[in-house]
Short mmCIF file of C-alpha atoms in Angstrom, two decimals:
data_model
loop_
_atom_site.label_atom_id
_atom_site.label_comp_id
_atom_site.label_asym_id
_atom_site.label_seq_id
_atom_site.Cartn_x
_atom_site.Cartn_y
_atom_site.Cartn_z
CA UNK A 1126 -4.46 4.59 -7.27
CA UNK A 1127 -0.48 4.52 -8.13
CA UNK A 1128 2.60 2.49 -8.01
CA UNK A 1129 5.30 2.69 -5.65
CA UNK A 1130 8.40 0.70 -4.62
CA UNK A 1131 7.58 -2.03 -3.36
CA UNK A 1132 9.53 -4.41 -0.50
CA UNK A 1133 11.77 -6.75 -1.51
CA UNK A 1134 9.82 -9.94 -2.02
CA UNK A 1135 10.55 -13.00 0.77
CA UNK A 1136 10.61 -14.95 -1.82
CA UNK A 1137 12.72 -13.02 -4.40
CA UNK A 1138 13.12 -15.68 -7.39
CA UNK A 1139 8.96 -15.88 -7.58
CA UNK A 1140 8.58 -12.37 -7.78
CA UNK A 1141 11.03 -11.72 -10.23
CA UNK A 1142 9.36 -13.81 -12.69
CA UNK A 1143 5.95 -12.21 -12.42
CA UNK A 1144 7.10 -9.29 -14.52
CA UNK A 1145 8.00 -12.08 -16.79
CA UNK A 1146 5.00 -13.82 -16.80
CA UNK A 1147 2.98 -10.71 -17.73
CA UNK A 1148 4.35 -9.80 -20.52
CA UNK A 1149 4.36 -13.63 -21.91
CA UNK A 1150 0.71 -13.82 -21.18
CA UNK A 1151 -0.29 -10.46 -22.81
CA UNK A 1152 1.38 -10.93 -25.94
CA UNK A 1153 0.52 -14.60 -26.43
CA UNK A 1154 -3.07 -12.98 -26.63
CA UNK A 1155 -1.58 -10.50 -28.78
CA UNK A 1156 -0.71 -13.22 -31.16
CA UNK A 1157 -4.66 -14.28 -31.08
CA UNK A 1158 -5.75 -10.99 -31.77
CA UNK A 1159 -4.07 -10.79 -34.84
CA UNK A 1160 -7.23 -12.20 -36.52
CA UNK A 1161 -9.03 -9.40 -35.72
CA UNK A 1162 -6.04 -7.13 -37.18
CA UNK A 1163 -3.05 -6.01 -36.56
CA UNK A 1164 -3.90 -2.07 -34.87
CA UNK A 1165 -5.82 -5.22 -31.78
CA UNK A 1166 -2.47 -6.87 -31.92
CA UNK A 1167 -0.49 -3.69 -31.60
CA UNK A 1168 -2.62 -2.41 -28.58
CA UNK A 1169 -2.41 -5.79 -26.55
CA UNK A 1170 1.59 -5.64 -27.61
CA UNK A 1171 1.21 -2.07 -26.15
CA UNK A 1172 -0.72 -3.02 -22.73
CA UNK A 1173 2.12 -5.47 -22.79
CA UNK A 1174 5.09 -3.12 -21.80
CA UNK A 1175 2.83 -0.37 -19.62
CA UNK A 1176 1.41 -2.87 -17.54
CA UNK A 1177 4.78 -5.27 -16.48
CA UNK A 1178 6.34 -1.16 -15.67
CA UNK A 1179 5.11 -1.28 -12.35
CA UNK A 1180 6.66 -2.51 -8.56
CA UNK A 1181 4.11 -5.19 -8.51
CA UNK A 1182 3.63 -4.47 -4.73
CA UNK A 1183 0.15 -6.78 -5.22
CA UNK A 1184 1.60 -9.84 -6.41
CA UNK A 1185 4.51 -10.08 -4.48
CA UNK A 1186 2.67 -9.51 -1.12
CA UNK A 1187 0.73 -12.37 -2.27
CA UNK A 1188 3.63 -14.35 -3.00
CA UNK A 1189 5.61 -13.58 0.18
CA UNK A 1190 2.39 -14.53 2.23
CA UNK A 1191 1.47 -17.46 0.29
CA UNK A 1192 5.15 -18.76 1.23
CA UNK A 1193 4.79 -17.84 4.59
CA UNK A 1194 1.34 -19.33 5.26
CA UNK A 1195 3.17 -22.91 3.37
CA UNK A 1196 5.26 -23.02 6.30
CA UNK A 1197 7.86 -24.96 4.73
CA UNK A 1198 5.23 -27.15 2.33
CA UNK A 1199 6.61 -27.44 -1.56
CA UNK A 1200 5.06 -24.34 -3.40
CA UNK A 1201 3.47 -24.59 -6.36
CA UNK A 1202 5.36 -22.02 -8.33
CA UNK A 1203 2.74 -22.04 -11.65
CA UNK A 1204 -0.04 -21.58 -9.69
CA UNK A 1205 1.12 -18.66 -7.77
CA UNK A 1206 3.16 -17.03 -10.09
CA UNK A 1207 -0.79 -17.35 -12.40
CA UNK A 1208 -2.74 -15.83 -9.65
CA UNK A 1209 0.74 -13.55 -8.88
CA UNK A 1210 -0.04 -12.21 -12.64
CA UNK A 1211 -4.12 -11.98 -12.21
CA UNK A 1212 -3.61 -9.67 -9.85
CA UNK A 1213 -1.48 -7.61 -11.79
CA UNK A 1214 -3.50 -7.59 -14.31
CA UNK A 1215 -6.60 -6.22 -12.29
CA UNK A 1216 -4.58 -3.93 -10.94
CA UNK A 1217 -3.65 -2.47 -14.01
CA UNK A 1218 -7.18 -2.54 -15.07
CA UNK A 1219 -8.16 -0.08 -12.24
CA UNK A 1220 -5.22 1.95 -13.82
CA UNK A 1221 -6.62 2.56 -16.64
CA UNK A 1222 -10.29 3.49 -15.85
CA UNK A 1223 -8.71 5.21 -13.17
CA UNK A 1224 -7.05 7.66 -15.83
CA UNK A 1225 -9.59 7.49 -18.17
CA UNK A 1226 -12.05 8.87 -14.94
CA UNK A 1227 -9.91 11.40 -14.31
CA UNK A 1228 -8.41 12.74 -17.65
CA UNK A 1229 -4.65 11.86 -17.03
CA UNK A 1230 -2.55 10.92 -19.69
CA UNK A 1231 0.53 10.27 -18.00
CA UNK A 1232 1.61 8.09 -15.56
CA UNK A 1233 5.01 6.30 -13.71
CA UNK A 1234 7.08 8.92 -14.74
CA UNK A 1235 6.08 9.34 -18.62
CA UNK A 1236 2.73 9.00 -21.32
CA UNK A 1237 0.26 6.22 -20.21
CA UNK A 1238 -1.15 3.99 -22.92
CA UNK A 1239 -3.64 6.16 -23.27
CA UNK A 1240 -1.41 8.86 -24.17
CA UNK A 1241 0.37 6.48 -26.16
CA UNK A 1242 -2.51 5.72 -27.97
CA UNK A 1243 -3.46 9.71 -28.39
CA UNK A 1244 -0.03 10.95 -29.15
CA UNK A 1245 -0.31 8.31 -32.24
CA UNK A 1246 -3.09 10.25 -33.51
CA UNK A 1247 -2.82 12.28 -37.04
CA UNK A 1248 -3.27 15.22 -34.86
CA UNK A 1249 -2.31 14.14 -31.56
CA UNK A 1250 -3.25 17.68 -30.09
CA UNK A 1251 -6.78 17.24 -30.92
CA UNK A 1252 -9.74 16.43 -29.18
CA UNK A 1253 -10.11 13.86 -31.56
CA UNK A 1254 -6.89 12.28 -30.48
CA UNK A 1255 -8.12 12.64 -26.37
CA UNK A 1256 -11.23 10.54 -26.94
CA UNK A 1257 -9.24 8.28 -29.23
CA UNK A 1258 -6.85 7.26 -26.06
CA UNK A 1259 -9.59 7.59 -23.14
CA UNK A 1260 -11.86 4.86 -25.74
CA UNK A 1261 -8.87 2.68 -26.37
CA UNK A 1262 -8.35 2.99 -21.73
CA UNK A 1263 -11.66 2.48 -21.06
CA UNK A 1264 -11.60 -1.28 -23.69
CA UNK A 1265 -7.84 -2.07 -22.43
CA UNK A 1266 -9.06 -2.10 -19.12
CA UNK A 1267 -12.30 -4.18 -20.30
CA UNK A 1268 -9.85 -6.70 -21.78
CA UNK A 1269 -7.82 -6.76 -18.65
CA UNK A 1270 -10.44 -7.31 -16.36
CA UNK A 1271 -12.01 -10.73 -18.71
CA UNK A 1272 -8.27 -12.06 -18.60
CA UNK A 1273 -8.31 -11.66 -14.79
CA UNK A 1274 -11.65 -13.95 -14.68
CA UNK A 1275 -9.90 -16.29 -16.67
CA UNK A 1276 -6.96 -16.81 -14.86
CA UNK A 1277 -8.75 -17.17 -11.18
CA UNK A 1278 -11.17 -19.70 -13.25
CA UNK A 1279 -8.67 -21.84 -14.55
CA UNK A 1280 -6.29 -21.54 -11.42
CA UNK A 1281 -5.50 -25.50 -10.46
CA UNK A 1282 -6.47 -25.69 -6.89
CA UNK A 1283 -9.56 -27.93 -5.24
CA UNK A 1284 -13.10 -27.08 -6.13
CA UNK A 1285 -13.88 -25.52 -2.33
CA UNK A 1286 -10.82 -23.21 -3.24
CA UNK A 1287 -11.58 -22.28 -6.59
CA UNK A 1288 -15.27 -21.58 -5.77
CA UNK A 1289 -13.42 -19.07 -3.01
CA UNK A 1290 -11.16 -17.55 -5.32
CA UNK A 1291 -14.03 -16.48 -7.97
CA UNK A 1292 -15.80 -15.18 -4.90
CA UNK A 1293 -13.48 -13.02 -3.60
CA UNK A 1294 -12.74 -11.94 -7.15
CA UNK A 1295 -16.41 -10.78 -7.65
CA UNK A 1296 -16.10 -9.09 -4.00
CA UNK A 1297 -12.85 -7.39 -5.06
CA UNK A 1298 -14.69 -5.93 -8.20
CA UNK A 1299 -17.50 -5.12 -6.24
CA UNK A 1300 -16.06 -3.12 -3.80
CA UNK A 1301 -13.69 -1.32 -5.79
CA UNK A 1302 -16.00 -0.38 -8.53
CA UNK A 1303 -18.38 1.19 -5.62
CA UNK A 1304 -15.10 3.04 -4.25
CA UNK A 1305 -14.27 4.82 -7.70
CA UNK A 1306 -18.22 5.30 -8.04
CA UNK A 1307 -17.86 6.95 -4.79
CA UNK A 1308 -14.74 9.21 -5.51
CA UNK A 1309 -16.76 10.66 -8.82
CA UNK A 1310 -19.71 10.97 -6.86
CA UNK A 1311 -17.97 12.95 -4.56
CA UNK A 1312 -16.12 15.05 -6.84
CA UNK A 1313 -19.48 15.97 -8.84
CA UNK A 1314 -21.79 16.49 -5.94
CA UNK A 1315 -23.59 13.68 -6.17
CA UNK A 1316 -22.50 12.16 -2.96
CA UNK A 1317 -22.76 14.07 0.29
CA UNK A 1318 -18.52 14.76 1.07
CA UNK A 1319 -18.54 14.20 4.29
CA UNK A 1320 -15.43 12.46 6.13
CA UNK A 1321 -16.83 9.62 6.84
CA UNK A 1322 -18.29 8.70 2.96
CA UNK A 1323 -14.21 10.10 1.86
CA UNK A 1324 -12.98 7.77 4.09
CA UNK A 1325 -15.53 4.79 2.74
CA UNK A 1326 -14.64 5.11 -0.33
CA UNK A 1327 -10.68 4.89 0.82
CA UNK A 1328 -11.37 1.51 2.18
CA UNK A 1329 -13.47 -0.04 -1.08
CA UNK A 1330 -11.18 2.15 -4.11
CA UNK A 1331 -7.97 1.01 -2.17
CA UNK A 1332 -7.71 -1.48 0.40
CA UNK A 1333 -9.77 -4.27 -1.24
CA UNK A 1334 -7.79 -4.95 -3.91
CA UNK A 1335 -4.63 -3.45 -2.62
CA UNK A 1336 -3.91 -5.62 0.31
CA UNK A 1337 -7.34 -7.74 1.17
CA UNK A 1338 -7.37 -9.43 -2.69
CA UNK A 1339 -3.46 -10.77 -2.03
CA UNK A 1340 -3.87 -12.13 1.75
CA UNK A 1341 -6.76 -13.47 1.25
CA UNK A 1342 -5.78 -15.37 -2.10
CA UNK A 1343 -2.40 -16.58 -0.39
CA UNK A 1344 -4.64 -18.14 2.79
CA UNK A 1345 -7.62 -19.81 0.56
CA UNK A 1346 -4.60 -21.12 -1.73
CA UNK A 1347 -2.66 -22.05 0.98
CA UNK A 1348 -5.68 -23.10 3.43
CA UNK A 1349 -5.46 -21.37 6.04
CA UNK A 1350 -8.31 -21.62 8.82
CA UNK A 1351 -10.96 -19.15 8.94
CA UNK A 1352 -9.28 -17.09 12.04
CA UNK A 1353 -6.55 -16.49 10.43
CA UNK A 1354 -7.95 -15.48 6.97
CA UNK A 1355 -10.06 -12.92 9.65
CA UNK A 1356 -6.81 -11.41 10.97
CA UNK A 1357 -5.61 -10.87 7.75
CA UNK A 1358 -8.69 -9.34 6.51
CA UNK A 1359 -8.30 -6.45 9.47
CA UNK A 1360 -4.49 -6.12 8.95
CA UNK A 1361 -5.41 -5.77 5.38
CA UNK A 1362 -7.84 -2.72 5.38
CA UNK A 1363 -5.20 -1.03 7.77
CA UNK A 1364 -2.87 -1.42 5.10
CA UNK A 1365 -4.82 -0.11 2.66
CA UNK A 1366 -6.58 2.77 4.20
CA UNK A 1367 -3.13 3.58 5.18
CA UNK A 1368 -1.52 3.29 1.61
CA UNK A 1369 -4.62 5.34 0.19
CA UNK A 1370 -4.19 8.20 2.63
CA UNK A 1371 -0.78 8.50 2.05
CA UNK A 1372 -1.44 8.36 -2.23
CA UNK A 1373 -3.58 11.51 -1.35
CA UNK A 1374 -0.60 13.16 0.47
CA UNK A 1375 1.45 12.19 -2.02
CA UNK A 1376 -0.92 13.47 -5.08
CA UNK A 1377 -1.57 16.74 -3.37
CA UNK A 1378 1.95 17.59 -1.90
CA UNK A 1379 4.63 14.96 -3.23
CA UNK A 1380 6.99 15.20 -6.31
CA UNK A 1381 5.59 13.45 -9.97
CA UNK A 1382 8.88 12.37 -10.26
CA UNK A 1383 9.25 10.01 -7.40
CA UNK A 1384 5.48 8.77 -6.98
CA UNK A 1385 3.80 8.86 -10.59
CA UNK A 1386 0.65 10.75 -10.58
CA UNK A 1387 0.28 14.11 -12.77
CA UNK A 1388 1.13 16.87 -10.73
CA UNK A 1389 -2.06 18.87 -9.17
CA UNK A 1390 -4.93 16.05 -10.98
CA UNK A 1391 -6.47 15.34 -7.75
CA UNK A 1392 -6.94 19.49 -7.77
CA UNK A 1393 -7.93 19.65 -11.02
CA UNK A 1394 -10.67 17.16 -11.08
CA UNK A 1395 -11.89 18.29 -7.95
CA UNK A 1396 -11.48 14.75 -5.64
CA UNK A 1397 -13.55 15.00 -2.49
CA UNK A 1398 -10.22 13.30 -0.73
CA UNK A 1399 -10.46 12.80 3.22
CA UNK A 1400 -8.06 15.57 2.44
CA UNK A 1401 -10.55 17.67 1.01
CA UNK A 1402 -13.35 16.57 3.18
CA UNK A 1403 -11.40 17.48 6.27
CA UNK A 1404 -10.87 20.86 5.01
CA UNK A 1405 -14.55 21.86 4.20
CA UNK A 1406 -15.11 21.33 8.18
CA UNK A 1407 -12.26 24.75 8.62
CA UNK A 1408 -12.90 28.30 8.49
CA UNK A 1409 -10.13 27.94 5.23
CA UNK A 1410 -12.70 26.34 3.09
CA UNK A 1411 -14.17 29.21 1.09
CA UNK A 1412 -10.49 29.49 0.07
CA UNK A 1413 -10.31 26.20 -0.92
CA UNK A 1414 -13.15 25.46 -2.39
CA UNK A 1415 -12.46 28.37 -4.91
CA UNK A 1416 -9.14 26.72 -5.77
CA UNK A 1417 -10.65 22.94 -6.96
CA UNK A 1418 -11.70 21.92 -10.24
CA UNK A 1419 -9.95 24.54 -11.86
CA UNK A 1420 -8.41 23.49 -15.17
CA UNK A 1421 -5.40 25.45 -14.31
CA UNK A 1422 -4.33 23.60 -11.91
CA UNK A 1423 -1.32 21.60 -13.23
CA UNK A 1424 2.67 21.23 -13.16
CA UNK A 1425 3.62 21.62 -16.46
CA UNK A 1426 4.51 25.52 -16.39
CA UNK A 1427 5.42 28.26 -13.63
CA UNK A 1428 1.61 29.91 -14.02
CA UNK A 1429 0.03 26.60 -13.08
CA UNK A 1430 2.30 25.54 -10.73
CA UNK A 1431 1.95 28.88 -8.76
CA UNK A 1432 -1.97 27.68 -7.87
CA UNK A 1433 -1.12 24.35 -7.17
CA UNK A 1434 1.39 26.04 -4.63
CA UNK A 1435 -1.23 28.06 -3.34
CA UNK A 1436 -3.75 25.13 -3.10
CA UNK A 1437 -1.01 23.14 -0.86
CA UNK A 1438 -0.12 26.38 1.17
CA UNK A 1439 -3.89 26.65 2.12
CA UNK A 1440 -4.41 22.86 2.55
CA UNK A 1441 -1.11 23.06 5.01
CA UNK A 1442 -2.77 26.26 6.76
CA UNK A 1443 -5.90 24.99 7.91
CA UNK A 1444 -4.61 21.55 9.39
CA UNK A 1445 -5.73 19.43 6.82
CA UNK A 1446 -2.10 17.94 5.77
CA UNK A 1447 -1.33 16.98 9.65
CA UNK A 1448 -4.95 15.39 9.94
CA UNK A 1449 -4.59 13.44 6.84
CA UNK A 1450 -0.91 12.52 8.98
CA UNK A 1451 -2.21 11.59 11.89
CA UNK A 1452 -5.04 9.65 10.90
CA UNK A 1453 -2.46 7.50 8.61
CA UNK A 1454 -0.08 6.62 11.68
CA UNK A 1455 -3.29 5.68 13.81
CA UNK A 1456 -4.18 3.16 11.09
CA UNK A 1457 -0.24 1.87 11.12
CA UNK A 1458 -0.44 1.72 14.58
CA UNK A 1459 -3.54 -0.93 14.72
CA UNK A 1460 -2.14 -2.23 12.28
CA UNK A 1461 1.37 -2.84 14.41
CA UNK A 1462 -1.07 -3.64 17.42
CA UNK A 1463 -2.32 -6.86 15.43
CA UNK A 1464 0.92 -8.15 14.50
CA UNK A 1465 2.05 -8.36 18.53
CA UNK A 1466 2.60 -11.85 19.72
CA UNK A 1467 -0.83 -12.44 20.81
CA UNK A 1468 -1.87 -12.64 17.04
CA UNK A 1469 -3.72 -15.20 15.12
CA UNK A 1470 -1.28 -14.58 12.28
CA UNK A 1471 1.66 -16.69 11.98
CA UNK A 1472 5.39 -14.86 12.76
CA UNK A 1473 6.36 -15.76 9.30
CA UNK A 1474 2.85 -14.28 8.15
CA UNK A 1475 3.90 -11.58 10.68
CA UNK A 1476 7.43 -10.49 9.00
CA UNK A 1477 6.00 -10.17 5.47
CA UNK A 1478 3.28 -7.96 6.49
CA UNK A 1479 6.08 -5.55 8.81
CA UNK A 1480 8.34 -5.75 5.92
CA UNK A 1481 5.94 -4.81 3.58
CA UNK A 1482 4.41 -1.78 6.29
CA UNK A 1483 7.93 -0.92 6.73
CA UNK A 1484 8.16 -0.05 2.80
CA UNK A 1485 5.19 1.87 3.29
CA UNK A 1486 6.00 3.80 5.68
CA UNK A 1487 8.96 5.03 3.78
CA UNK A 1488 7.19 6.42 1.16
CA UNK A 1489 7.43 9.98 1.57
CA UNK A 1490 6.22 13.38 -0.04
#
């Protein structure tokens, strides 16, 4: 999971104020939690500013389809720009039990809040101060994740709706809990790493609350009929497969300082990637295999960042980086292949979702 740039939105004065809308939400409850002290306050006023630093890709696909799928209809901005900041909000959730999982303390260019939160420590060096900020990730998230539920409850849309929108919630949670299970269960043996279960869990950690969570809000807001809500479904996991393959190319080859993610992590903790499964199936693997989960493999010196060179050099070697490639542009391709003419989905549906691919497809290592 990471950020990227995202598209500009369709509708560019809604997603401008979603940023907006974050940060009023999260430190209204950081006003609450003042009762229970002022270190709750402080971390809610912290959650505040890491969480409205993102591209908020999520909410404005959402917003750009729910406008679409309006076709012309008055928009009601509150409601959207709500749901716009629920999904946010989940996202960032997965963020931090996504670092917490895999021992990163930096993320978007600079410290996370959990290395916020550790680098406040007495002795911020210490073990101590790790398990101070991977506690305080793993309850932030917690807290994220009830505020989500409460927003999607309270959303102001008929009963049939709002029954949907919990629903897909819960499915969204579902799903992308059993991805991240997956990707530890692959990294620690416990799940067979074979290319299909890699590429499983790409679909559930990624796609479902990537790209399906946003379409499929925007059409039950918006009520759209049950064929097109199916079209956007499939376009949707597309999307998201693609965007998670391309996060693994990015992780394991790209630059920290365009795309986020601690250089080497995915090395060091030993993911069980499609990149990674791919590889065990070459002659290169014994190679390979002696490279991952080493704790020297990072960016932060010229030692490190010698085996993380060799790592890539051996992942390159034995075909595993063109692979990963070419399975990416066969999902884009379906996905362009469902957007022809002949589609369910709407051409206004049909722009956002090319303009948003198009962003995607300029992501680059």
């Amino acid at each position: 999971m990471s950020d990227v740039q995202a598209p500009e939105a369709v509708n560019q004065d809604l997603g401008s104020l979603i940023g907006e809308a974050l940060r009023r939400r999260i430190r209204r409850r950081a006003g609450q939690a003042e009762r229970y002290g002022g270190d709750f306050a402080e971390l809610w006023a912290q959650m505040a500013e890491h969480a409205a630093g993102g591209k908020l890709l999520r909410p404005r696909l959402f917003l750009d389809t729910a406008e679409a799928l309006a076709h012309g209809r008055v928009l009601d901005r509150d409601l959207l720009i709500e749901l716009g900041v629920g999904i946010e909000m989940l996202h960032y959730a997965f963020l931090l039990h996504d670092d917490v999982i895999d021992r990163d303390f930096r993320r978007r260019q600079g410290v996370n809040l959990l290395g916020e939160v550790r680098d406040a420590h007495p002795a911020p060096q210490s073990e101590a101060a790790r398990r101070w900020g991977t506690a305080v990730g793993i309850l932030a998230g917690d807290l994220m994740i009830s505020e989500v539920h409460q927003i999607f409850a309270r959303a102001r849309v008929r009963e049939t709706a709002g029954h949907r929108l919990l629903d897909l919630l819960d499915d969204t949670i579902q799903a992308s809990v059993c991805g991240e299970a997956a990707d530890v269960g692959l990294s620690v043996g416990a799940v067979d790493p074979t290319l299909s279960a890699a590429l499983s869990m790409t679909q559930y950690k990624t796609a479902t609350y990537s790209f399906e969570l946003p379409l499929r809000a925007a059409a039950i807001v918006e009520g759209a009929d049950e064929v097109t809500e199916s079209a956007l479904t499939a376009a949707a996991r597309h999307m998201g497969i693609a965007y998670q393959l391309q996060d693994d190319l990015l992780s394991a080859f790209g630059d920290p300082q365009r795309h986020g993610k601690e250089s080497g992590s995915d090395f060091r903790e030993g993911k069980q990637t499609p990149l990674i499964a791919y590889a065990r199936t070459t002659d290169w693997w014994p190679q390979i295999a002696d490279c991952l989960g080493r704790g020297d493999i990072t960016g932060h010196d010229t030692a490190t960042a010698h085996n993380t060179e060799q790592l890539r050099a051996l992942l390159r070697d034995c075909g595993a980086e063109q692979f990963i490639h070419n399975l990416l542009t066969q999902h884009l391709s379906a996905l362009d292949h469902l957007l022809e003419g002949s589609s369910p989905i709407s051409a206004e549906v049909r722009r956002v979702l090319s303009v948003h691919s198009d962003a995607m497809r300029g992501r680059s290592v």
